[in-house]
Short mmCIF file of C-alpha atoms and ligand atoms in Angstrom, two decimals:
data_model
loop_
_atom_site.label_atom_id
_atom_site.label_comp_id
_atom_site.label_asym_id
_atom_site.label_seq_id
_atom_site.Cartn_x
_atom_site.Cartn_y
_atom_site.Cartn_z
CA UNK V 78 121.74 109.23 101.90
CA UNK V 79 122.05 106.00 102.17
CA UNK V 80 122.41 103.88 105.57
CA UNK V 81 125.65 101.59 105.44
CA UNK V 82 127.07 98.92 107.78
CA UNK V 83 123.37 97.94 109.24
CA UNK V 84 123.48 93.95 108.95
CA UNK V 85 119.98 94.30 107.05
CA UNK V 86 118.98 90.82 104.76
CA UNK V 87 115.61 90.69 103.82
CA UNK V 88 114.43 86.77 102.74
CA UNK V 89 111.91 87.57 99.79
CA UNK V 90 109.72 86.21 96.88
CA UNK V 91 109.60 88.95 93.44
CA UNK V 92 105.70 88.07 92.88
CA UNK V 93 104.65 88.57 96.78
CA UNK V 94 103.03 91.40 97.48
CA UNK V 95 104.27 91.49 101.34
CA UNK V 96 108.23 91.55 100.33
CA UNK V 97 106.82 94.22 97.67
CA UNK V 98 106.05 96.40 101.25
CA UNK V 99 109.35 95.52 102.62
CA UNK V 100 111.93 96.21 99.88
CA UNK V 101 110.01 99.79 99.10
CA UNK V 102 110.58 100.52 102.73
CA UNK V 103 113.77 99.84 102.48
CA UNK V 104 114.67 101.73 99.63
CA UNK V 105 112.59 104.53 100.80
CA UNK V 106 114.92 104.94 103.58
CA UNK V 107 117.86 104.23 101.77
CA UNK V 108 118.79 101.58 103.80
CA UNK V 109 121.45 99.17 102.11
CA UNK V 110 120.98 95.43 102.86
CA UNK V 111 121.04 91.60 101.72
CA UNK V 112 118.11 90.43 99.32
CA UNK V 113 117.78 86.53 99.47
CA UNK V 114 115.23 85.63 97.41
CA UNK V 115 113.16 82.48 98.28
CA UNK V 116 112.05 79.43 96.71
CA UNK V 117 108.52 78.36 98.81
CA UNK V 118 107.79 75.36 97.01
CA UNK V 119 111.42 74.10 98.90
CA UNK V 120 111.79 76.39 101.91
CA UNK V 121 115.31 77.09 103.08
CA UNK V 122 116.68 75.96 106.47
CA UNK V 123 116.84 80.07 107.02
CA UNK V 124 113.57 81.10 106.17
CA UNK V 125 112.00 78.32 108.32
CA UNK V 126 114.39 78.85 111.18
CA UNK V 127 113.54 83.07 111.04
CA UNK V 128 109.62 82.77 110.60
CA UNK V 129 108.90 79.24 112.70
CA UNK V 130 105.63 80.34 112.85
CA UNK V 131 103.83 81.22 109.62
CA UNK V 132 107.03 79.91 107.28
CA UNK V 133 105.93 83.12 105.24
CA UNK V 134 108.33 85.74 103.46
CA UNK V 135 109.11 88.76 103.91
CA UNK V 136 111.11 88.25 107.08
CA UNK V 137 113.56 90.68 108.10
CA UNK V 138 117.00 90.18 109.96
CA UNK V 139 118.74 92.59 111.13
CA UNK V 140 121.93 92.11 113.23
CA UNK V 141 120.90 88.74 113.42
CA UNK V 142 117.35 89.32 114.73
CA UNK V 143 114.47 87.62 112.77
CA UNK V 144 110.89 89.80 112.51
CA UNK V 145 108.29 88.74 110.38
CA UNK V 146 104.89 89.95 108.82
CA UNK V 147 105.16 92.95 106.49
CA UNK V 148 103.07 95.86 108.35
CA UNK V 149 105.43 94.93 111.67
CA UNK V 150 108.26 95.02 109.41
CA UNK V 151 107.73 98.29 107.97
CA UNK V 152 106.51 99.43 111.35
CA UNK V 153 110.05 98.03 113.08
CA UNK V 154 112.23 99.63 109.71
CA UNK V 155 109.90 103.34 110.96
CA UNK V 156 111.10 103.23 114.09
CA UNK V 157 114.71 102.30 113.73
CA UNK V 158 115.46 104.10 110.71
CA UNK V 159 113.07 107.21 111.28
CA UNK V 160 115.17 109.90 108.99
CA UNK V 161 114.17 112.95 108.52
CA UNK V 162 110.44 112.16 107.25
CA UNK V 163 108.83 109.14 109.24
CA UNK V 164 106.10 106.60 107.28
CA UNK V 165 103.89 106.61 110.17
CA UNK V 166 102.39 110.22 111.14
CA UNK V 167 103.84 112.21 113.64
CA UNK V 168 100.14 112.92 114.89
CA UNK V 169 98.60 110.09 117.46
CA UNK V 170 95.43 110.30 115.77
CA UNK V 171 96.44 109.90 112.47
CA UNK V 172 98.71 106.85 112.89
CA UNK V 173 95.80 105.30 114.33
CA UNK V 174 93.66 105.81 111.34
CA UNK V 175 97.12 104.54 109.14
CA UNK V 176 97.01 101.10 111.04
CA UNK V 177 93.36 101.45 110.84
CA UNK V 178 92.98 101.61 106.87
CA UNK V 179 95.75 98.88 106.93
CA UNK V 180 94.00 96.55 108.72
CA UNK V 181 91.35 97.17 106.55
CA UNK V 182 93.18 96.57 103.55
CA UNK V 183 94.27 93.10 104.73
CA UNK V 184 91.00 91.85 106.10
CA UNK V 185 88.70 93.06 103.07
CA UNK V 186 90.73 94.10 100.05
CA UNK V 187 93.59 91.86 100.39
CA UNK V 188 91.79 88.68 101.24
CA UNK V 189 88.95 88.90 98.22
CA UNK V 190 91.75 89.09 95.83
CA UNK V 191 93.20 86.28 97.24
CA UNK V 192 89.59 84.84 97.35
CA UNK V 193 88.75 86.18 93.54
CA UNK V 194 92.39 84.21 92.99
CA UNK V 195 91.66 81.04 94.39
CA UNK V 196 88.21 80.86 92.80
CA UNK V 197 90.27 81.06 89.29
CA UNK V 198 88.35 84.64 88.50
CA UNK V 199 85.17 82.92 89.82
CA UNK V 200 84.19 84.59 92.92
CA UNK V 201 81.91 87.92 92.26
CA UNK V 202 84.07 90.93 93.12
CA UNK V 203 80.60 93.23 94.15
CA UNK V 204 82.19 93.70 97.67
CA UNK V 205 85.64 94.46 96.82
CA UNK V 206 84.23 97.31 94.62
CA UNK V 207 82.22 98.75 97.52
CA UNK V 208 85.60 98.38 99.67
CA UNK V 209 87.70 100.24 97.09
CA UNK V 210 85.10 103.10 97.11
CA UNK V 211 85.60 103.46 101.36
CA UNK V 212 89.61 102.97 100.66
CA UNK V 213 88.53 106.36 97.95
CA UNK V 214 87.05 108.23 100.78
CA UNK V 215 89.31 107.54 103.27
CA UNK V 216 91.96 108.95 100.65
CA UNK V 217 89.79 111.97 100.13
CA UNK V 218 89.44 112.72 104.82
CA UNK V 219 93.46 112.09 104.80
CA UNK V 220 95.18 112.90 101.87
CA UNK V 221 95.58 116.69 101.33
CA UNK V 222 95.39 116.67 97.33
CA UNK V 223 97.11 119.82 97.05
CA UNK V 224 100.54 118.42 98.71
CA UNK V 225 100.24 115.42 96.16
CA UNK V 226 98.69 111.91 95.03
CA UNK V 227 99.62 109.80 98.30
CA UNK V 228 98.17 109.55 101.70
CA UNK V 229 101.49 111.22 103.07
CA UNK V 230 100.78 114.10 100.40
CA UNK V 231 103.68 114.27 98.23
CA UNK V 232 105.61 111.45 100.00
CA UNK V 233 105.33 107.93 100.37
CA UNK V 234 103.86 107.33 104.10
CA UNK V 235 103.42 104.23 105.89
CA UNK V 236 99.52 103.46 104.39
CA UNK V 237 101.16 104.49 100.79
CA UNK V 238 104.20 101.50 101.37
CA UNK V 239 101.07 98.98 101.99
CA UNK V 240 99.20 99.65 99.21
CA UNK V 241 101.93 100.07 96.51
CA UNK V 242 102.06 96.36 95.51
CA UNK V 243 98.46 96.92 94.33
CA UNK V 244 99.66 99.44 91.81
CA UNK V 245 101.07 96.38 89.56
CA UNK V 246 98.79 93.45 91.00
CA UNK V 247 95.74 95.02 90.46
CA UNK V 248 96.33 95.47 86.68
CA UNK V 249 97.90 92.19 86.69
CA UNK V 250 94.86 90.51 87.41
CA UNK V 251 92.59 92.19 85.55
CA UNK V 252 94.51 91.37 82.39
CA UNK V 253 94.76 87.81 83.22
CA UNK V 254 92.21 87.26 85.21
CA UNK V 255 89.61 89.49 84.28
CA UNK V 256 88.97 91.50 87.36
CA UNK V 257 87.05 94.46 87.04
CA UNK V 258 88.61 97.05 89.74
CA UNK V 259 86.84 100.55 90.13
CA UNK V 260 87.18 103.00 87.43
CA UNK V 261 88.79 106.20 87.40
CA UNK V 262 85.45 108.29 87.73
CA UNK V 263 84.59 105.81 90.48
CA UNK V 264 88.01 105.98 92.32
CA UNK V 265 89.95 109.06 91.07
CA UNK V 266 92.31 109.46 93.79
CA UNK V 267 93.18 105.53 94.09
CA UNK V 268 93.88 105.94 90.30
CA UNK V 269 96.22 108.96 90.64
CA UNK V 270 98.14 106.96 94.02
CA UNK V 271 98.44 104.16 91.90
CA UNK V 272 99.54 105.89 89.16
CA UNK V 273 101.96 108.01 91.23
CA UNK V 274 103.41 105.11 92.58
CA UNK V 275 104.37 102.96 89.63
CA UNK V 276 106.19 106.79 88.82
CA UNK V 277 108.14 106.62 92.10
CA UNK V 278 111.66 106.02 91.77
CA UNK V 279 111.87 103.55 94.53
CA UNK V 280 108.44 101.88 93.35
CA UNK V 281 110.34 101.41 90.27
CA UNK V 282 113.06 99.18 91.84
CA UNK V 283 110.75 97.76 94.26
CA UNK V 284 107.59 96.22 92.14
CA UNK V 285 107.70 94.38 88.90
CA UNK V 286 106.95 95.10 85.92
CA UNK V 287 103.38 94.44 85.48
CA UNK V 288 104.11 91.97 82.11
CA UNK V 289 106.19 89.82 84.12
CA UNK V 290 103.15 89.61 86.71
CA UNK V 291 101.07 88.87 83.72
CA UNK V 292 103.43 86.27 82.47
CA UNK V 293 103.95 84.68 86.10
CA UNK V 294 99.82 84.61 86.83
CA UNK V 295 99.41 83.07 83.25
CA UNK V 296 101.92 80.47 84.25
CA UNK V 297 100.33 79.71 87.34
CA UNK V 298 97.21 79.27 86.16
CA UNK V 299 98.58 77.08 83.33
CA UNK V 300 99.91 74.63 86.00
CA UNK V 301 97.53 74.46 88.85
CA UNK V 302 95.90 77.56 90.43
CA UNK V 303 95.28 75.93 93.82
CA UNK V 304 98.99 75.88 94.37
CA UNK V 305 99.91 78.95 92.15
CA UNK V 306 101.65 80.82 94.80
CA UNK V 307 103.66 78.08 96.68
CA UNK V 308 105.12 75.90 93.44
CA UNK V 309 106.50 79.80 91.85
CA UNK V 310 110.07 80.42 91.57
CA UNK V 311 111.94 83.99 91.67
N1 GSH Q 52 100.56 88.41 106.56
C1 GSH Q 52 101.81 88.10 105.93
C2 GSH Q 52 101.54 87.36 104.63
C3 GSH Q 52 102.82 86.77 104.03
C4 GSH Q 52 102.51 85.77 102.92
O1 GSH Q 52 101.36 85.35 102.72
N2 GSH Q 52 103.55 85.35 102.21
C5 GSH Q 52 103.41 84.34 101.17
C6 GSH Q 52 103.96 84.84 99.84
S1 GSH Q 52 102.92 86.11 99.18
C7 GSH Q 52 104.20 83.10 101.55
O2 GSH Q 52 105.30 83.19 102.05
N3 GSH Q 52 103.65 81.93 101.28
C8 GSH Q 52 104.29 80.67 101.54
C9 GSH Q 52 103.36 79.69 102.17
O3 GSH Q 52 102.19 80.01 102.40
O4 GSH Q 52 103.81 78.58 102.45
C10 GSH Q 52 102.61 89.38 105.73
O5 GSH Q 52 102.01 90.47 105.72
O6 GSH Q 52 103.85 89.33 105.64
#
């Protein structure tokens, strides 16, 4: 059901992975709010006011309040919204290991993307296979395949909402790009998470289509790839 009345605007950018997290939160929880969607190559007077900081979307406000960076976003939307299924584990032990695999995710998978981006499809991608292969087994110690494809089983949990934008970038980049991810005999489980979420219903709503990531990478890399990111517009 969903949440009414909760002064909720979320400042965003379609391509960016991070707002990706934020709106499928959101619509996980049914949560109703305000999407303002950003133009970074001329920041607004609201985005740099709520994120004085990093000047980065997603940023949150809610009831006027400004939070910023996607994990403590989603983390902050857990915890005020916490319905009748949680993202984050009810266990100690296993939210620990959720913030653990995210952190990994941003400091290894994430960033040689971004590197393998950057580089214009340049930089050898040797590390971010091995990477996807501990992501696999850490998929196979926490994910109980019998409740379903995600690391919450047969629900979207918190490590499921970080990884989701993957599900259309990854392809994205390999048909543009030419990345070579892991296959599906190399990563079965990441292929059937992946696959499950591009299924979900809130995924759906959430994450582009992967053409029009195609199309917006193309155009990117038509223009200049150094600025790629910052000169796009929703
Ligand atoms: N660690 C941040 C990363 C956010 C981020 O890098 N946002 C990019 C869009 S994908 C951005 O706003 N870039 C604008 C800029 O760098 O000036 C998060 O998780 O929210």
């Amino acid at each position: 059901m969903a949440c009414h009345d909760q002064d909720v605007t979320l400042l965003s950018f379609w391509p960016s992975p991070f707002s990706m997290r934020v709106k499928l939160a959101l619509l996980l929880k049914g949560i109703e709010h305000e999407d303002l969607p950003q133009d970074l190559g001329n920041k607004s007077k609201l985005l740099l006011e709520s994120n004085p900081v990093h000047k980065k979307v997603p940023v949150l406000i809610h009831k006027g309040k400004p939070i910023a960076e996607s994990a403590i976003i989603v983390h902050y939307i857990d915890e005020v919204w916490p319905g009748t299924s949680p993202l984050l584990p009810q266990d100690a032990f296993l939210r620990a290991q959720h913030r653990f695999w995210t952190d990994f995710f941003e400091k290894k998978i994430s960033d040689s993307l971004d590197r393998f981006i950057r580089s214009n499809g340049a930089a050898v991608n040797e590390e971010f296979i091995q990477d996807c292969l501990l992501l696999e087994g850490a998929l196979a110690e926490l994910g109980d395949e019998e409740e379903g494809p995600f690391f919450g089983g047969a629900s979207m949990s918190f490590l499921d909402v970080m990884l989701a934008p993957s599900a259309v970038w990854i392809p994205a980049l390999e048909q543009v790009m030419g990345l070579k991810p892991t296959s599906q005999e190399q990563c079965p489980r990441l292929h059937k998470l992946f696959g499950a979420v591009t299924e979900h219903p809130s995924a759906k709503v959430a994450l582009p289509q992967i053409e029009k990531l195609k199309e917006f990478t193309q155009a990117r890399l038509v223009s200049d790839h150094h600025v790629w990111i910052a000169k796009a517009s929703p």
